[in-house]
Coordinates of C-alpha atoms and ligand atoms in Angstrom, one line a residue:
M1 CA -37.0 -39.3 82.2
L2 CA -38.1 -36.3 80.0
I3 CA -39.3 -32.7 81.9
T4 CA -41.2 -29.9 79.7
G5 CA -41.0 -26.7 80.2
G6 CA -38.4 -26.5 83.0
A7 CA -36.9 -23.6 82.4
G8 CA -39.6 -22.0 83.5
F9 CA -41.3 -21.2 86.8
I10 CA -42.4 -24.3 88.5
G11 CA -40.6 -25.8 85.9
S12 CA -37.2 -25.4 87.4
H13 CA -38.1 -26.0 91.0
V14 CA -39.1 -29.4 89.3
V15 CA -36.1 -30.1 87.8
R16 CA -33.5 -29.3 90.5
L17 CA -35.8 -31.6 93.5
F18 CA -35.3 -34.3 90.5
V19 CA -31.6 -33.5 89.5
I20 CA -30.6 -34.0 93.3
N21 CA -32.6 -36.5 94.3
Y22 CA -32.2 -39.2 91.7
P23 CA -28.7 -39.0 90.7
E24 CA -29.9 -42.5 88.7
Y25 CA -32.2 -40.8 86.7
H26 CA -31.7 -39.2 83.3
I27 CA -33.6 -36.1 83.3
Y28 CA -34.1 -34.2 80.4
N29 CA -35.5 -31.0 80.5
L30 CA -36.9 -29.2 77.0
D31 CA -37.6 -26.1 76.8
M32 CA -38.0 -23.9 73.9
L33 CA -37.2 -20.9 75.7
T34 CA -39.6 -18.2 75.4
Y35 CA -40.0 -14.9 77.0
A36 CA -40.6 -17.1 80.2
G37 CA -37.5 -19.4 80.0
N38 CA -34.4 -19.0 81.5
L39 CA -31.8 -21.6 81.9
E40 CA -30.3 -18.7 84.6
N41 CA -32.9 -20.5 86.6
L42 CA -30.9 -23.5 86.3
K43 CA -27.6 -22.8 86.1
D44 CA -26.3 -24.3 90.1
L45 CA -27.8 -28.0 87.5
E46 CA -25.1 -27.3 84.9
N47 CA -22.6 -29.4 86.6
F48 CA -25.2 -32.2 87.4
K49 CA -24.6 -35.8 85.0
N50 CA -28.3 -36.8 85.2
Y51 CA -29.4 -33.3 83.7
H52 CA -29.5 -32.7 80.2
F53 CA -31.2 -29.6 78.2
I54 CA -32.8 -29.7 74.9
R55 CA -33.6 -26.4 73.2
A56 CA -37.2 -27.6 71.1
D57 CA -40.7 -26.6 71.0
I58 CA -43.1 -28.9 71.3
N59 CA -45.6 -27.5 68.7
D60 CA -42.6 -28.9 66.6
E61 CA -44.6 -32.7 65.7
K62 CA -41.5 -33.6 63.5
E63 CA -38.9 -32.4 66.2
I64 CA -40.8 -34.0 69.1
N65 CA -40.8 -37.1 67.3
R66 CA -37.7 -37.4 66.6
L67 CA -36.0 -37.2 70.5
F68 CA -38.8 -39.3 71.5
A69 CA -37.6 -41.8 69.0
K70 CA -33.7 -41.1 69.4
Y71 CA -34.0 -40.9 74.0
R72 CA -36.6 -43.2 74.3
F73 CA -38.6 -41.1 77.6
D74 CA -40.3 -43.3 79.7
K75 CA -42.0 -41.1 81.3
I76 CA -43.0 -37.6 81.1
I77 CA -44.0 -34.3 83.3
H78 CA -45.0 -32.0 80.8
L79 CA -45.0 -28.2 82.7
A80 CA -44.2 -26.4 79.1
A81 CA -47.4 -24.0 78.8
E82 CA -48.2 -20.6 77.8
S83 CA -49.4 -19.6 81.1
H84 CA -50.5 -16.1 81.6
V85 CA -54.1 -15.5 81.8
D86 CA -53.9 -12.0 80.2
R87 CA -51.7 -12.2 77.1
S88 CA -54.1 -15.3 76.2
I89 CA -56.5 -12.6 76.3
T90 CA -54.2 -10.5 73.8
D91 CA -53.3 -13.9 71.8
P92 CA -55.4 -16.4 72.5
L93 CA -54.4 -18.8 69.4
A94 CA -51.0 -18.8 70.7
F95 CA -52.2 -20.3 73.9
V96 CA -54.4 -23.2 71.9
K97 CA -50.7 -23.7 69.7
T98 CA -48.7 -24.4 72.8
N99 CA -50.7 -25.5 75.0
V100 CA -54.1 -27.9 73.3
I101 CA -51.4 -28.8 70.7
G102 CA -48.1 -28.9 71.6
T103 CA -49.4 -31.0 74.4
M104 CA -51.1 -33.3 70.9
N105 CA -47.9 -33.8 70.0
L106 CA -46.1 -34.9 73.3
L107 CA -49.5 -37.4 73.8
N108 CA -48.7 -38.9 70.1
A109 CA -45.0 -39.4 70.9
A110 CA -45.6 -40.8 74.0
K111 CA -48.7 -43.3 72.2
N112 CA -45.7 -43.4 68.6
N113 CA -42.5 -44.8 70.5
W114 CA -43.7 -46.8 74.1
P115 CA -43.6 -50.3 73.9
E116 CA -47.8 -51.8 73.9
D117 CA -48.6 -52.5 77.5
F118 CA -47.0 -49.6 78.8
K119 CA -45.1 -50.9 81.7
D120 CA -42.6 -48.3 82.6
N121 CA -44.4 -46.1 81.4
L122 CA -46.5 -42.3 82.2
F123 CA -47.5 -38.6 81.2
Y124 CA -47.9 -36.8 84.0
H125 CA -50.1 -33.4 82.3
I126 CA -49.4 -30.4 85.3
S127 CA -53.0 -28.4 85.0
T128 CA -54.3 -25.8 87.0
D129 CA -57.4 -25.0 89.3
E130 CA -58.3 -22.3 87.1
V131 CA -60.6 -24.8 84.1
Y132 CA -63.1 -24.9 86.3
G133 CA -63.8 -21.5 86.6
S134 CA -65.1 -19.5 89.2
L135 CA -66.9 -20.4 93.0
G136 CA -69.0 -18.0 94.7
E137 CA -68.8 -17.1 98.3
T138 CA -68.1 -20.9 99.4
G139 CA -67.6 -24.2 98.7
L140 CA -64.0 -25.9 97.0
F141 CA -63.2 -27.5 93.7
T142 CA -62.5 -31.2 94.2
E143 CA -61.2 -33.7 91.2
T144 CA -64.8 -34.5 90.6
T145 CA -66.2 -30.6 90.0
A146 CA -67.3 -30.0 86.4
Y147 CA -64.8 -28.5 84.4
D148 CA -66.2 -24.7 83.3
P149 CA -63.4 -22.0 82.4
N150 CA -63.5 -19.1 81.8
S151 CA -60.3 -17.4 80.0
P152 CA -58.0 -18.8 76.8
Y153 CA -55.6 -19.8 79.0
S154 CA -58.0 -22.1 81.1
A155 CA -60.3 -23.4 78.3
S156 CA -56.7 -24.0 76.6
K157 CA -55.2 -26.4 79.4
A158 CA -59.3 -27.9 80.0
S159 CA -58.6 -28.9 76.5
S160 CA -55.1 -30.0 77.0
D161 CA -56.4 -32.2 79.7
H162 CA -59.2 -33.3 78.5
F163 CA -57.2 -35.2 75.2
V164 CA -54.5 -36.2 78.5
R165 CA -57.4 -38.7 79.6
A166 CA -59.4 -39.8 76.4
Y167 CA -55.4 -40.6 75.5
G168 CA -56.1 -42.8 78.6
E169 CA -58.9 -44.4 77.7
T170 CA -58.5 -44.6 74.4
Y171 CA -55.1 -46.2 74.7
N172 CA -54.6 -46.9 78.0
I173 CA -51.5 -44.5 77.7
P174 CA -51.4 -44.1 81.8
Y175 CA -51.1 -40.5 82.9
I176 CA -51.6 -38.7 86.0
I177 CA -52.6 -34.7 86.4
T178 CA -52.4 -32.8 88.8
N179 CA -54.7 -29.4 88.8
C180 CA -53.1 -27.0 91.4
S181 CA -54.0 -23.4 92.2
N182 CA -52.0 -19.9 92.0
N183 CA -47.8 -20.7 92.9
Y184 CA -45.6 -18.1 94.1
G185 CA -42.3 -18.3 94.6
P186 CA -38.3 -17.6 93.2
N187 CA -38.1 -17.0 89.9
Q188 CA -41.5 -16.3 88.7
F189 CA -41.9 -14.0 86.3
P190 CA -42.8 -10.7 87.3
E191 CA -46.3 -10.4 84.7
K192 CA -48.4 -12.5 87.6
L193 CA -49.1 -11.0 91.2
I194 CA -46.7 -11.4 93.9
P195 CA -43.7 -10.7 91.5
L196 CA -44.1 -8.1 89.3
F197 CA -46.2 -6.4 92.7
I198 CA -42.3 -7.2 94.9
N199 CA -40.6 -5.5 91.4
N200 CA -42.9 -2.5 90.8
I201 CA -42.7 -1.5 94.7
I202 CA -38.8 -2.0 94.2
E203 CA -39.3 0.3 91.3
E204 CA -41.4 2.9 93.3
K205 CA -44.0 2.3 90.1
K206 CA -48.1 2.1 90.8
L207 CA -49.3 -1.3 92.2
P208 CA -52.5 -2.2 89.2
V209 CA -55.3 -4.2 91.4
Y210 CA -57.7 -5.0 89.1
G211 CA -61.6 -4.6 89.2
D212 CA -62.4 -3.6 93.2
G213 CA -59.3 -5.7 94.5
K214 CA -61.6 -8.6 96.6
Y215 CA -60.5 -11.6 93.9
T216 CA -59.3 -14.4 95.9
R217 CA -56.8 -17.0 95.0
D218 CA -55.5 -19.4 96.9
W219 CA -51.7 -19.3 97.0
L220 CA -48.8 -22.3 97.2
Y221 CA -45.7 -21.6 97.8
V222 CA -43.9 -23.6 94.5
K223 CA -41.5 -25.8 96.4
D224 CA -44.6 -27.4 98.4
H225 CA -45.9 -27.9 94.4
A226 CA -42.8 -29.6 93.7
V227 CA -42.5 -32.0 96.6
A228 CA -46.3 -32.6 95.9
I229 CA -45.9 -33.3 91.8
D230 CA -42.3 -35.4 93.0
L231 CA -44.4 -37.5 95.4
T232 CA -47.3 -38.2 93.0
F233 CA -45.5 -38.6 90.4
H234 CA -43.7 -41.9 92.4
K235 CA -47.3 -43.0 94.8
G236 CA -49.9 -41.5 92.9
K237 CA -52.4 -44.2 91.0
N238 CA -52.4 -44.0 87.3
Y239 CA -55.2 -43.0 85.4
C240 CA -56.4 -40.2 87.9
T241 CA -56.5 -36.6 88.9
Y242 CA -55.6 -34.5 92.1
N243 CA -56.4 -31.2 93.3
I244 CA -53.1 -29.2 95.0
G245 CA -53.9 -26.4 96.7
G246 CA -52.7 -24.0 99.5
F247 CA -55.6 -24.2 102.4
N248 CA -54.6 -20.0 101.4
E249 CA -57.4 -18.0 100.5
W250 CA -56.6 -14.5 100.0
Q251 CA -58.5 -11.6 98.8
N252 CA -55.9 -9.6 96.0
I253 CA -56.4 -6.1 98.2
D254 CA -55.3 -7.7 101.8
L255 CA -52.1 -9.7 99.9
V256 CA -51.2 -6.8 98.1
K257 CA -51.7 -4.8 101.2
L258 CA -49.7 -7.5 103.6
L259 CA -46.9 -7.7 100.8
C260 CA -47.0 -3.7 100.4
D261 CA -46.0 -3.2 104.4
L262 CA -43.5 -6.7 104.6
M263 CA -41.8 -4.5 101.2
D264 CA -41.8 -1.2 103.6
D265 CA -40.0 -3.0 106.6
K266 CA -37.3 -4.9 104.1
L267 CA -36.4 -1.3 101.7
D268 CA -36.4 1.1 105.2
R269 CA -39.1 3.1 104.2
K270 CA -42.0 4.3 106.4
K271 CA -44.9 2.3 107.1
G272 CA -47.5 2.7 104.1
T273 CA -44.8 3.9 101.9
S274 CA -45.5 0.7 99.3
K275 CA -49.9 1.2 100.3
A276 CA -49.9 4.7 98.3
L277 CA -48.5 3.1 95.2
I278 CA -52.2 0.7 95.2
T279 CA -53.8 1.9 92.4
Y280 CA -57.5 0.4 91.2
I281 CA -57.3 0.3 87.6
K282 CA -60.1 -1.1 84.6
D283 CA -61.1 -5.1 86.0
R284 CA -59.2 -8.0 83.6
P285 CA -62.1 -9.1 81.0
G286 CA -63.8 -12.2 82.3
H287 CA -62.2 -12.2 85.5
D288 CA -63.1 -14.9 87.9
K289 CA -64.4 -14.3 91.0
R290 CA -62.3 -17.3 93.7
Y291 CA -60.4 -20.2 92.9
A292 CA -60.0 -22.5 96.5
I293 CA -58.7 -25.6 96.7
D294 CA -59.7 -29.2 98.6
A295 CA -56.4 -30.1 98.5
N296 CA -57.6 -33.4 100.7
K297 CA -57.6 -36.3 98.1
I298 CA -53.6 -35.8 98.3
K299 CA -52.9 -35.2 101.6
K300 CA -55.0 -38.3 103.1
E301 CA -53.4 -40.4 99.6
L302 CA -50.2 -39.1 99.7
G303 CA -49.6 -37.5 102.8
W304 CA -48.9 -34.5 101.1
K305 CA -49.1 -30.6 102.9
P306 CA -47.8 -26.9 102.6
S307 CA -44.7 -26.7 103.8
V308 CA -44.9 -23.3 105.0
T309 CA -47.0 -20.8 106.5
F310 CA -47.7 -17.7 103.4
E311 CA -45.9 -15.0 105.8
E312 CA -42.9 -16.8 106.3
G313 CA -43.8 -18.1 102.4
L314 CA -44.0 -14.8 101.4
E315 CA -41.1 -13.2 103.3
Q316 CA -38.9 -16.4 101.9
T317 CA -39.6 -14.8 97.9
I318 CA -39.7 -11.2 98.2
D319 CA -35.6 -11.7 100.3
W320 CA -34.9 -13.4 97.2
Y321 CA -36.5 -10.4 94.6
L322 CA -34.3 -8.6 96.2
A323 CA -31.2 -10.9 96.3
N324 CA -31.5 -11.6 92.2
K325 CA -32.2 -8.0 91.9
K326 CA -29.5 -8.5 88.4
W327 CA -32.4 -12.3 87.6
L328 CA -35.2 -9.3 88.0
N329 CA -33.3 -6.5 85.3
N330 CA -32.1 -9.3 83.0
V331 CA -35.6 -10.8 82.2
T332 CA -37.5 -7.0 82.8
S333 CA -36.0 -6.3 79.3
G334 CA -37.2 -7.4 76.0
D335 CA -40.3 -8.3 75.1
Y336 CA -41.4 -8.2 78.6
Q337 CA -41.3 -4.0 78.7
N338 CA -43.1 -4.1 74.9
Y339 CA -46.0 -6.4 76.8
Y340 CA -46.0 -4.2 80.2
T341 CA -46.3 -1.0 77.8
T342 CA -49.3 -2.2 76.1
H343 CA -51.4 -3.9 79.0
Y344 CA -51.3 -1.7 81.5
N345 CA -51.3 1.7 79.1
S346 CA -54.4 0.3 77.0
Ligands
NAD401 P1 -43.9 -20.3 83.1 O1 -44.3 -19.3 82.4 O2 -43.3 -20.0 84.2 O3 -43.2 -21.6 81.9 C1 -43.3 -22.2 81.2 C2 -41.9 -22.4 80.1 O4 -43.0 -23.1 79.3 C3 -41.2 -21.6 80.3 O5 -39.9 -21.8 80.2 C4 -41.4 -21.9 78.6 O6 -40.0 -21.3 77.7 C5 -42.0 -22.6 77.8 N1 -42.4 -23.1 76.9 C6 -43.5 -22.3 77.0 N2 -43.9 -22.6 75.3 C7 -42.9 -23.6 74.8 C8 -43.2 -24.6 73.8 N3 -44.0 -24.3 72.9 N4 -42.2 -25.4 73.9 C9 -41.3 -26.0 74.3 N5 -41.3 -24.8 76.3 C10 -42.3 -24.3 75.5 O7 -45.4 -21.4 83.6 P2 -44.9 -22.4 84.7 O8 -46.0 -20.4 85.8 O9 -43.8 -22.7 85.1 O10 -46.4 -23.2 84.5 C11 -45.3 -24.6 83.9 C12 -46.5 -24.9 83.7 O11 -48.1 -25.2 85.5 C13 -47.9 -24.8 83.3 O12 -48.1 -26.1 82.2 C14 -49.2 -24.2 84.2 O13 -50.3 -24.0 83.2 C15 -48.9 -25.1 85.3 N6 -49.8 -24.0 86.3 C16 -49.1 -22.6 86.7 C17 -49.6 -22.2 88.4 C18 -48.8 -21.2 88.3 O14 -49.4 -20.5 89.5 N7 -48.0 -20.6 88.1 C19 -50.7 -22.8 88.9 C20 -51.5 -24.7 88.4 C21 -50.9 -24.6 86.6
TYD402 P1 -52.1 -14.0 88.4 O1 -51.1 -13.9 89.2 O2 -52.7 -13.2 86.7 O3 -52.8 -15.2 88.5 P2 -54.7 -16.1 88.1 O4 -54.7 -14.8 87.0 O5 -53.8 -17.2 86.8 O6 -55.2 -16.5 88.7 O7 -53.4 -13.0 88.7 C1 -53.5 -13.2 90.3 C2 -55.0 -12.4 90.7 O8 -54.3 -10.5 91.0 C3 -56.0 -12.3 89.8 O9 -57.1 -12.0 90.8 C4 -55.6 -11.0 88.5 C5 -54.7 -10.2 89.6 N1 -53.6 -9.2 89.4 C6 -53.9 -7.2 89.7 O10 -55.0 -7.2 90.4 N2 -53.7 -6.7 88.8 C7 -52.8 -6.8 88.2 O11 -51.7 -6.5 87.5 C8 -52.1 -8.6 88.3 C9 -50.7 -9.5 86.6 C10 -53.0 -9.8 88.2

């Protein structure tokens, strides 16, 4: 099987789970190693016989076709993407290239290389709840909610979802799409809210909260997402979509305050030290007010539900970042420093 984007945040947890749980599978992790991809995330898997790494760009049509012909992948879990909303506002075209064209290249390679009956094939596309747009104070996204993306990131993911579904309808390629809410946990690049703020608290830097801080997200621990992907990959129905969420809505400012208290505790700092770093800054353009997932379909059909509470997951996440300062230092150098200076000083 092929897993794309396996050196990234969610991908690394998915690769580890599959490599350890399924020694009989030959697992190929294809990743270009952009700023967000890091082989340190998978160091413990280097000597597993069922694990292979391929460095390649999904935008390279010829190379993707060559790899499909050479390795004859039966099934794909496709996670490779540009994934950060703020970067998509600065450089939308990069998101069209990787998220739309890159997905098309994989779909075409599957169409051209898989047998006509597609008996043993699956194109499993990992997507986001952001394709549904923004909710008001009430309501939840279900699998039938109309797509209404607002950021270049979510528009590019929506487009790729449509192409996956279209290839299912038009060419019968068996697919599954899952749309998941915001993930958090170990190995997340510190540009997204939770790891950015953990890093800034450690370094006693300001905590830049967009707008009034009353934006709401539904948070899921990354290892619970990986378990949901495993279940769906093996037991989900082809040509279907499943929503995955944490049943766990938080306004940003409440989440940040909880994080501050936990960090003060862990770092032996006086209560209130981290909260003093909170700084309200200019809002993100096109900022979606609220995301919340109705994950009852996957719960009922496949018996999946989150295994940890938010407080437990957040504590495990903080412990991981504090124990892995070298990882943090390595990824916060280079390109990231330039991005951080430009984005937050503008
Ligand atoms: P990430 O940015 O941490 O990792 C993306 C990975 O893709 C990196 O390893 C990167 O090197 C690789 N990649 C990027 N462009 C590539 C290219 N052109 N060719 C090959 N590899 C390339 O992202 P993530 O947060 O782990 O997200 C993974 C997937 O899950 C994405 O498709 C994202 O849209 C989706 N998703 C993420 C979240 C979330 O909260 N992070 C929630 C729902 C869905
Ligand atoms: P983020 O982690 O970027 O995920 P997404 O935009 O995909 O939901 O952001 C989560 C929320 O936190 C979102 O409402 C934007 C907000 N946010 C801030 O207030 N400040 C920040 O510096 C960042 C990165 C995010």
